Coordinates of C-alpha atoms and ligand atoms in Angstrom, one line a residue:
X191 CA -10.6 -75.9 -7.8
X192 CA -8.0 -74.8 -5.7
X193 CA -7.2 -70.8 -6.4
X194 CA -4.6 -68.7 -5.2
X195 CA -5.4 -65.5 -3.3
X196 CA -6.8 -62.9 -5.8
X197 CA -3.6 -60.7 -5.3
X198 CA -1.4 -63.5 -6.0
X199 CA -3.4 -64.3 -9.2
X200 CA -2.7 -60.6 -10.5
X201 CA 1.0 -60.7 -9.3
X202 CA 3.6 -60.8 -11.9
X203 CA 6.6 -63.3 -11.4
X204 CA 9.7 -61.7 -11.1
X205 CA 12.0 -63.2 -13.7
X206 CA 15.8 -62.5 -13.6
X207 CA 17.1 -63.0 -17.0
X208 CA 18.2 -66.5 -17.7
X209 CA 21.5 -67.8 -19.5
X210 CA 23.8 -66.1 -17.3
X211 CA 26.5 -68.9 -17.3
X212 CA 28.7 -67.5 -20.0
X213 CA 30.9 -64.2 -19.8
X214 CA 31.6 -61.6 -17.5
X215 CA 28.6 -61.1 -15.5
X216 CA 28.2 -57.1 -15.2
X217 CA 24.5 -57.2 -15.2
X218 CA 23.5 -58.1 -11.6
X219 CA 25.7 -55.9 -9.2
X220 CA 27.4 -59.1 -7.9
X221 CA 30.9 -59.1 -6.9
X222 CA 32.1 -61.1 -10.1
X223 CA 35.8 -61.0 -8.8
X224 CA 34.8 -63.8 -6.3
X225 CA 34.6 -63.8 -2.4
X226 CA 37.7 -64.0 0.2
X227 CA 39.6 -67.1 -0.3
X228 CA 39.4 -67.4 3.4
X229 CA 35.8 -68.1 3.0
X230 CA 36.6 -70.7 0.5
X231 CA 39.0 -72.5 2.7
X232 CA 36.4 -72.7 5.4
X233 CA 33.8 -73.8 2.9
X234 CA 36.3 -76.6 1.9
X235 CA 36.3 -78.0 5.4
X236 CA 32.8 -78.0 6.2
X237 CA 31.9 -81.1 8.3
X238 CA 28.9 -83.2 8.0
X239 CA 27.5 -81.9 11.3
X240 CA 27.0 -78.4 9.5
X241 CA 24.7 -80.2 7.1
X242 CA 23.1 -82.7 9.4
X243 CA 22.0 -80.4 12.0
X244 CA 19.5 -77.5 11.8
X245 CA 21.4 -74.1 11.6
X246 CA 22.0 -71.9 15.0
X247 CA 21.6 -68.4 13.7
X248 CA 22.6 -66.8 16.8
X249 CA 26.5 -67.7 16.7
X250 CA 26.4 -65.8 13.2
X251 CA 24.2 -62.9 14.5
X252 CA 26.6 -62.2 17.6
X253 CA 29.7 -61.9 14.8
X254 CA 27.5 -59.4 12.7
X255 CA 26.3 -57.6 15.6
X256 CA 30.0 -57.1 16.8
X257 CA 30.9 -56.0 13.0
X258 CA 28.2 -53.5 12.6
X259 CA 28.4 -52.3 16.3
X260 CA 24.7 -53.1 16.8
X261 CA 23.1 -54.6 20.0
X262 CA 22.1 -58.1 19.4
X263 CA 18.3 -57.6 20.1
X264 CA 18.2 -55.1 17.3
X265 CA 19.5 -57.5 14.6
X266 CA 18.1 -60.4 12.4
X267 CA 20.1 -62.5 9.9
X268 CA 18.0 -63.0 6.8
X269 CA 18.0 -65.0 3.7
X270 CA 19.2 -61.9 1.8
X271 CA 17.8 -58.5 2.0
X272 CA 15.1 -60.1 -0.2
X273 CA 13.7 -62.1 2.8
X274 CA 14.3 -58.9 5.3
X275 CA 11.7 -57.1 2.7
X276 CA 9.4 -59.9 2.9
X277 CA 9.3 -60.1 6.5
X278 CA 8.5 -56.3 6.9
X279 CA 5.8 -56.7 4.7
X280 CA 4.4 -59.8 6.5
X281 CA 5.0 -57.9 9.8
X282 CA 3.2 -54.5 8.9
X283 CA 0.9 -54.7 5.8
X284 CA -2.7 -55.3 6.0
X285 CA -4.8 -55.6 2.7
X286 CA -5.5 -52.0 1.6
X287 CA -2.6 -50.5 3.4
X288 CA -0.2 -48.3 1.4
X289 CA 3.4 -48.9 0.8
X290 CA 5.3 -45.9 -0.6
X291 CA 8.4 -46.6 -3.0
X292 CA 10.6 -44.2 -5.1
X293 CA 10.8 -45.4 -8.7
X294 CA 12.8 -46.6 -10.6
X295 CA 14.0 -49.0 -7.7
X296 CA 14.4 -52.5 -6.6
X297 CA 11.6 -54.6 -7.9
X298 CA 11.0 -57.1 -4.8
X299 CA 9.5 -54.0 -2.5
X300 CA 6.7 -54.0 -4.9
X301 CA 6.1 -57.7 -5.4
X302 CA 6.2 -58.6 -1.5
X303 CA 3.9 -55.5 -0.5
X304 CA 1.5 -56.4 -3.5
X305 CA 1.3 -59.8 -2.3
X306 CA 0.0 -59.0 1.1
X307 CA -2.9 -57.0 -0.4
X308 CA -1.5 -53.9 0.2
X309 CA -1.4 -51.0 -2.5
X310 CA 2.0 -49.6 -3.7
X311 CA 2.3 -46.1 -4.2
X312 CA 4.9 -45.1 -6.8
X313 CA 6.6 -41.7 -6.4
X314 CA 8.6 -41.1 -9.3
X315 CA 12.1 -39.8 -9.0
X316 CA 13.0 -36.6 -10.8
X317 CA 14.4 -36.3 -14.4
X318 CA 17.9 -36.7 -12.9
X319 CA 16.7 -39.5 -10.6
X320 CA 17.4 -37.1 -7.5
X321 CA 15.6 -38.4 -4.3
X322 CA 12.2 -36.7 -4.3
X323 CA 12.0 -36.1 -0.6
X324 CA 9.2 -33.5 -0.8
X325 CA 7.1 -35.7 -3.1
X326 CA 7.5 -38.7 -0.6
X327 CA 6.6 -36.4 2.4
X328 CA 3.4 -35.3 0.4
X329 CA 2.5 -38.7 -0.6
X330 CA 2.4 -40.1 3.1
X331 CA -1.2 -40.9 4.4
X332 CA -2.5 -42.3 7.6
X333 CA -2.7 -45.6 5.4
X334 CA 0.9 -45.6 4.6
X335 CA 2.5 -48.5 6.7
X336 CA 5.8 -49.3 4.9
X337 CA 8.1 -47.0 3.1
X338 CA 10.9 -48.7 1.3
X339 CA 13.9 -46.6 0.0
X340 CA 17.0 -47.9 -1.3
X341 CA 20.2 -45.7 -0.7
X342 CA 22.1 -45.8 -3.0
X343 CA 19.2 -46.7 -5.1
X344 CA 19.3 -49.5 -7.8
X345 CA 19.3 -48.8 -10.9
X346 CA 20.2 -45.2 -10.5
X347 CA 23.1 -45.2 -8.1
X348 CA 21.5 -42.0 -6.3
X349 CA 21.4 -41.4 -2.6
X350 CA 19.0 -39.9 -0.2
X351 CA 20.3 -37.4 2.4
X352 CA 20.2 -38.4 5.9
X353 CA 18.0 -35.4 6.9
X354 CA 15.5 -36.5 4.2
X355 CA 15.3 -39.9 5.3
X356 CA 14.9 -38.9 9.0
X357 CA 12.1 -36.3 8.1
X358 CA 10.1 -38.9 6.2
X359 CA 10.4 -41.4 9.3
X360 CA 9.4 -38.6 11.3
X361 CA 6.4 -37.7 9.1
X362 CA 5.1 -41.4 9.2
X363 CA 5.5 -42.9 12.6
X364 CA 2.6 -45.3 11.8
X365 CA 4.9 -46.9 9.0
X366 CA 7.8 -49.1 9.0
X367 CA 10.6 -47.1 7.2
X368 CA 13.2 -49.4 5.4
X369 CA 16.4 -47.8 4.4
X370 CA 18.0 -50.4 2.2
X371 CA 21.8 -50.0 2.4
X372 CA 22.6 -53.0 0.1
X373 CA 25.2 -50.9 -1.5
X374 CA 26.5 -49.3 1.6
X375 CA 30.2 -50.7 1.1
X376 CA 30.5 -48.5 -2.0
X377 CA 29.0 -45.3 -0.5
X378 CA 29.9 -45.1 3.1
X379 CA 26.9 -43.1 4.6
X380 CA 24.6 -44.8 6.9
X381 CA 21.5 -44.4 9.2
X382 CA 22.5 -47.3 11.4
X383 CA 23.3 -44.8 14.3
X384 CA 19.7 -43.8 14.4
X385 CA 18.0 -47.5 14.8
X386 CA 16.4 -47.4 18.0
X387 CA 16.3 -43.7 18.5
X388 CA 13.9 -43.6 15.7
X389 CA 11.4 -46.5 16.5
X390 CA 10.1 -47.1 13.2
X391 CA 13.4 -47.0 11.3
X392 CA 14.8 -50.4 9.8
X393 CA 18.2 -50.8 8.0
X394 CA 19.0 -53.7 5.7
X395 CA 22.6 -54.7 4.6
X396 CA 23.7 -57.6 2.5
X397 CA 26.6 -60.3 1.9
X398 CA 25.6 -60.3 -1.7
X399 CA 27.7 -57.4 -2.9
X400 CA 31.0 -56.2 -1.4
X401 CA 31.4 -59.6 0.3
X402 CA 30.8 -61.7 -3.0
X403 CA 28.4 -64.2 -1.2
X404 CA 25.1 -63.5 -3.2
X405 CA 25.0 -67.4 -3.4
X406 CA 24.9 -67.9 0.5
X407 CA 21.9 -65.6 0.6
X408 CA 22.7 -63.7 3.9
X409 CA 21.3 -60.2 4.5
X410 CA 20.7 -58.2 7.8
X411 CA 17.7 -56.3 9.2
X412 CA 18.4 -53.8 11.9
X413 CA 15.7 -52.2 13.7
X414 CA 14.2 -51.0 17.2
X415 CA 14.4 -54.0 19.6
X416 CA 10.5 -54.1 20.3
X417 CA 10.0 -54.0 16.4
X418 CA 12.5 -56.9 15.7
X419 CA 10.6 -59.0 18.2
X420 CA 7.5 -58.7 16.0
X421 CA 9.5 -59.2 12.9
X422 CA 11.1 -62.5 14.2
X423 CA 7.8 -63.9 14.9
X424 CA 6.8 -64.0 11.2
X425 CA 10.1 -65.8 9.8
X426 CA 11.5 -69.0 10.2
X427 CA 14.2 -69.7 12.7
X428 CA 16.3 -71.6 10.2
X429 CA 16.0 -69.0 7.7
X430 CA 20.0 -68.9 7.2
X431 CA 21.6 -71.9 6.1
X432 CA 24.3 -73.7 8.0
X433 CA 26.8 -73.4 5.4
X434 CA 26.7 -69.9 5.0
X435 CA 26.6 -69.3 8.9
X436 CA 29.7 -71.6 9.0
X437 CA 31.6 -69.3 6.8
X438 CA 30.2 -65.8 7.9
X439 CA 32.7 -65.2 10.6
X440 CA 35.7 -65.6 8.3
X441 CA 33.9 -63.4 5.7
X442 CA 33.8 -60.7 8.5
X443 CA 37.3 -61.1 9.6
X444 CA 38.9 -60.8 6.2
X445 CA 38.6 -56.8 6.1
X446 CA 41.6 -56.5 3.8
X447 CA 39.6 -58.4 1.1
X448 CA 36.5 -56.1 1.5
X449 CA 38.9 -52.8 1.5
X450 CA 40.8 -53.9 -1.6
X451 CA 37.8 -54.8 -3.6
X452 CA 35.7 -51.7 -2.6
X453 CA 38.7 -49.5 -3.7
X454 CA 39.0 -51.2 -7.1
X455 CA 35.1 -50.7 -7.5
X456 CA 35.3 -46.9 -6.7
X457 CA 38.2 -46.5 -8.7
X458 CA 36.4 -48.2 -11.7
X459 CA 33.4 -46.5 -11.0
X460 CA 35.2 -43.0 -11.7
X461 CA 36.8 -44.5 -14.8
X462 CA 33.5 -45.4 -16.4
X463 CA 31.8 -42.3 -15.5
X464 CA 34.8 -40.5 -17.0
X465 CA 34.5 -43.0 -20.1
X466 CA 30.8 -41.9 -20.6
X467 CA 31.5 -38.2 -20.0
X468 CA 34.4 -37.9 -22.5
X469 CA 32.1 -39.4 -25.2
X470 CA 29.0 -37.0 -24.1
X471 CA 27.0 -40.1 -23.1
X472 CA 24.2 -39.0 -20.6
X473 CA 24.9 -41.2 -17.4
X474 CA 23.9 -40.7 -13.6
X475 CA 27.0 -40.4 -11.2
X476 CA 26.6 -43.4 -8.8
X477 CA 27.5 -44.1 -5.1
X478 CA 27.0 -47.9 -5.8
X479 CA 29.0 -50.6 -7.8
X480 CA 27.2 -50.0 -11.0
X481 CA 26.6 -47.0 -13.3
X482 CA 23.2 -46.5 -15.4
X483 CA 23.7 -44.7 -18.7
X484 CA 21.8 -43.6 -21.6
X485 CA 22.1 -45.2 -25.0
X486 CA 18.7 -44.3 -26.6
X487 CA 18.1 -46.4 -29.6
X488 CA 21.5 -47.9 -29.4
X489 CA 20.7 -49.8 -25.9
X490 CA 19.5 -53.0 -27.4
X491 CA 22.3 -53.4 -30.2
X492 CA 24.7 -52.4 -27.3
X493 CA 23.7 -55.1 -24.8
X494 CA 23.6 -57.5 -27.8
X495 CA 26.9 -56.6 -28.9
X496 CA 28.4 -56.9 -25.5
X497 CA 27.1 -60.3 -25.1
X498 CA 28.6 -61.3 -28.2
X499 CA 31.9 -60.1 -26.8
X500 CA 31.4 -62.1 -23.7
X501 CA 30.3 -59.2 -21.2
X502 CA 26.7 -59.2 -19.9
X503 CA 25.3 -55.8 -19.1
X504 CA 21.6 -55.0 -18.0
X505 CA 18.8 -53.4 -20.3
X506 CA 16.9 -51.5 -17.8
X507 CA 14.8 -49.9 -20.7
X508 CA 11.5 -51.1 -18.9
X509 CA 12.2 -49.3 -15.6
X510 CA 10.1 -46.3 -15.0
X511 CA 12.0 -43.3 -16.5
X512 CA 14.8 -45.5 -17.7
X513 CA 13.8 -45.9 -21.5
X514 CA 17.1 -46.3 -23.6
X515 CA 19.0 -47.0 -20.3
X516 CA 21.7 -49.5 -19.6
X517 CA 23.2 -50.3 -16.1
X518 CA 26.6 -51.8 -16.0
X519 CA 28.3 -53.3 -12.8
X520 CA 31.8 -52.3 -11.9
X521 CA 34.1 -54.9 -10.9
X522 CA 37.8 -55.7 -10.2
X523 CA 40.6 -53.3 -12.0
X524 CA 41.2 -56.0 -14.9
X525 CA 37.5 -56.3 -15.4
X526 CA 37.0 -52.5 -15.9
X527 CA 40.0 -52.5 -18.2
X528 CA 38.2 -55.2 -20.3
X529 CA 34.8 -53.6 -20.0
X530 CA 36.0 -50.2 -21.1
X531 CA 38.3 -51.7 -24.2
X532 CA 35.0 -53.9 -25.3
X533 CA 32.7 -50.8 -24.9
X534 CA 34.8 -48.8 -27.1
X535 CA 34.9 -51.5 -29.7
X536 CA 31.2 -52.3 -29.3
X537 CA 30.5 -48.4 -30.1
X538 CA 32.3 -48.7 -33.1
X539 CA 30.8 -52.0 -34.4
X540 CA 27.1 -50.6 -33.9
X541 CA 27.9 -47.1 -35.1
X542 CA 26.8 -45.4 -31.8
X543 CA 26.1 -41.9 -31.6
X544 CA 25.2 -40.6 -28.2
X545 CA 21.7 -39.4 -28.1
X546 CA 19.8 -36.7 -26.2
X547 CA 17.6 -38.1 -23.5
X548 CA 13.9 -37.8 -23.9
X549 CA 11.8 -36.3 -21.2
X550 CA 9.9 -38.9 -18.9
X551 CA 6.5 -38.1 -20.7
X552 CA 8.0 -38.7 -24.2
X553 CA 9.6 -41.9 -23.0
X554 CA 6.5 -43.2 -21.8
X555 CA 4.5 -42.3 -24.8
X556 CA 7.0 -44.2 -27.0
X557 CA 6.9 -47.4 -25.0
Ligands
LIG682 C1 18.5 -52.2 -3.6 C2 18.7 -53.7 -3.6 N1 18.4 -54.3 -2.1 C3 18.4 -55.7 -2.3 C4 18.9 -56.5 -3.2 C5 19.0 -58.0 -2.7 O1 19.8 -58.5 -1.8 P1 19.9 -59.6 -1.3 O2 21.0 -60.4 -2.2 O3 20.7 -59.7 -0.1 O4 18.8 -60.5 -1.2 C6 19.5 -55.8 -4.0 C7 20.0 -56.9 -5.4 O5 20.1 -56.3 -6.5 C8 19.2 -54.6 -4.5 O6 19.5 -53.8 -5.7

């Protein structure tokens, strides 16, 4: 009988929550305000040729290289950052190798790493979810071949300091160090300038968040030219679809759209944090387009009540160290107005009272 590889047999399938059609979707960190209207105009005028020919990624890569100020041979467009992670795992991991991740974090690092037969070493962030630089440094071994770090991190919104990331890359020259900057637009600090100078450093960016193009599935992987040559070998030359490529230049040109949206998110993030702060709700100051907060035993009733009110928010209870936590994406100004109004009313409906946060050990014991 046909059998999948043993590591695949043991792998859990990543199931994003379903039934997300109705309501304001503040559960996936998307731009639910939509994309640039200029992109929609290009989309409406797509010719049949875009559909019947195999896509040419190079034109899109030239535009993105110009936008990011990166040399063309250091850049690869990918089918979202998801594919960038997958390609790095395929390029650098052998069975038995170690991948270091800081948890809680984005789930696909673990899934793609395990699928190669590599081991995943979880480094738990502190109780405040601060980036555990020293713990990561101590966890590096000669078998470490991939270190995947999101900054800002999902679901915590926490960032890692530049010096810490560079120290980690220097301490593990045998490992690919992926700095996932999917939420860069809402933060502003980058390590792109170090690509090439640090030969094992890779940066990932996406068009799924600030640009509002998650459905296009376009991301970018940037790294040392010699390494990128290896990474390109394991991927499809047609990994980015023609429709997305046809719209990409327009998306990059409409800077006003991005600036306007990002400033609304930053303002909304401050409003949501203030809202939590005034009510004594534990939350983690975020540098991304979402905020994680602790609702303890009220987390489930809150998620359900918000759904009833037409707003989807994300239960992160099962993430390591996140018992009782809910993550809410910040959107446009009117969406934040609505969110705060509905949250206040939902608190009343469920009789919510802020709860002290359990230590990590207590939370794990109660799971
Ligand atoms: C840290 C992080 N990286 C990557 C992604 C996925 O990006 P993409 O849509 O480009 O695959 C996400 C999506 O939530 C994320 O949180």
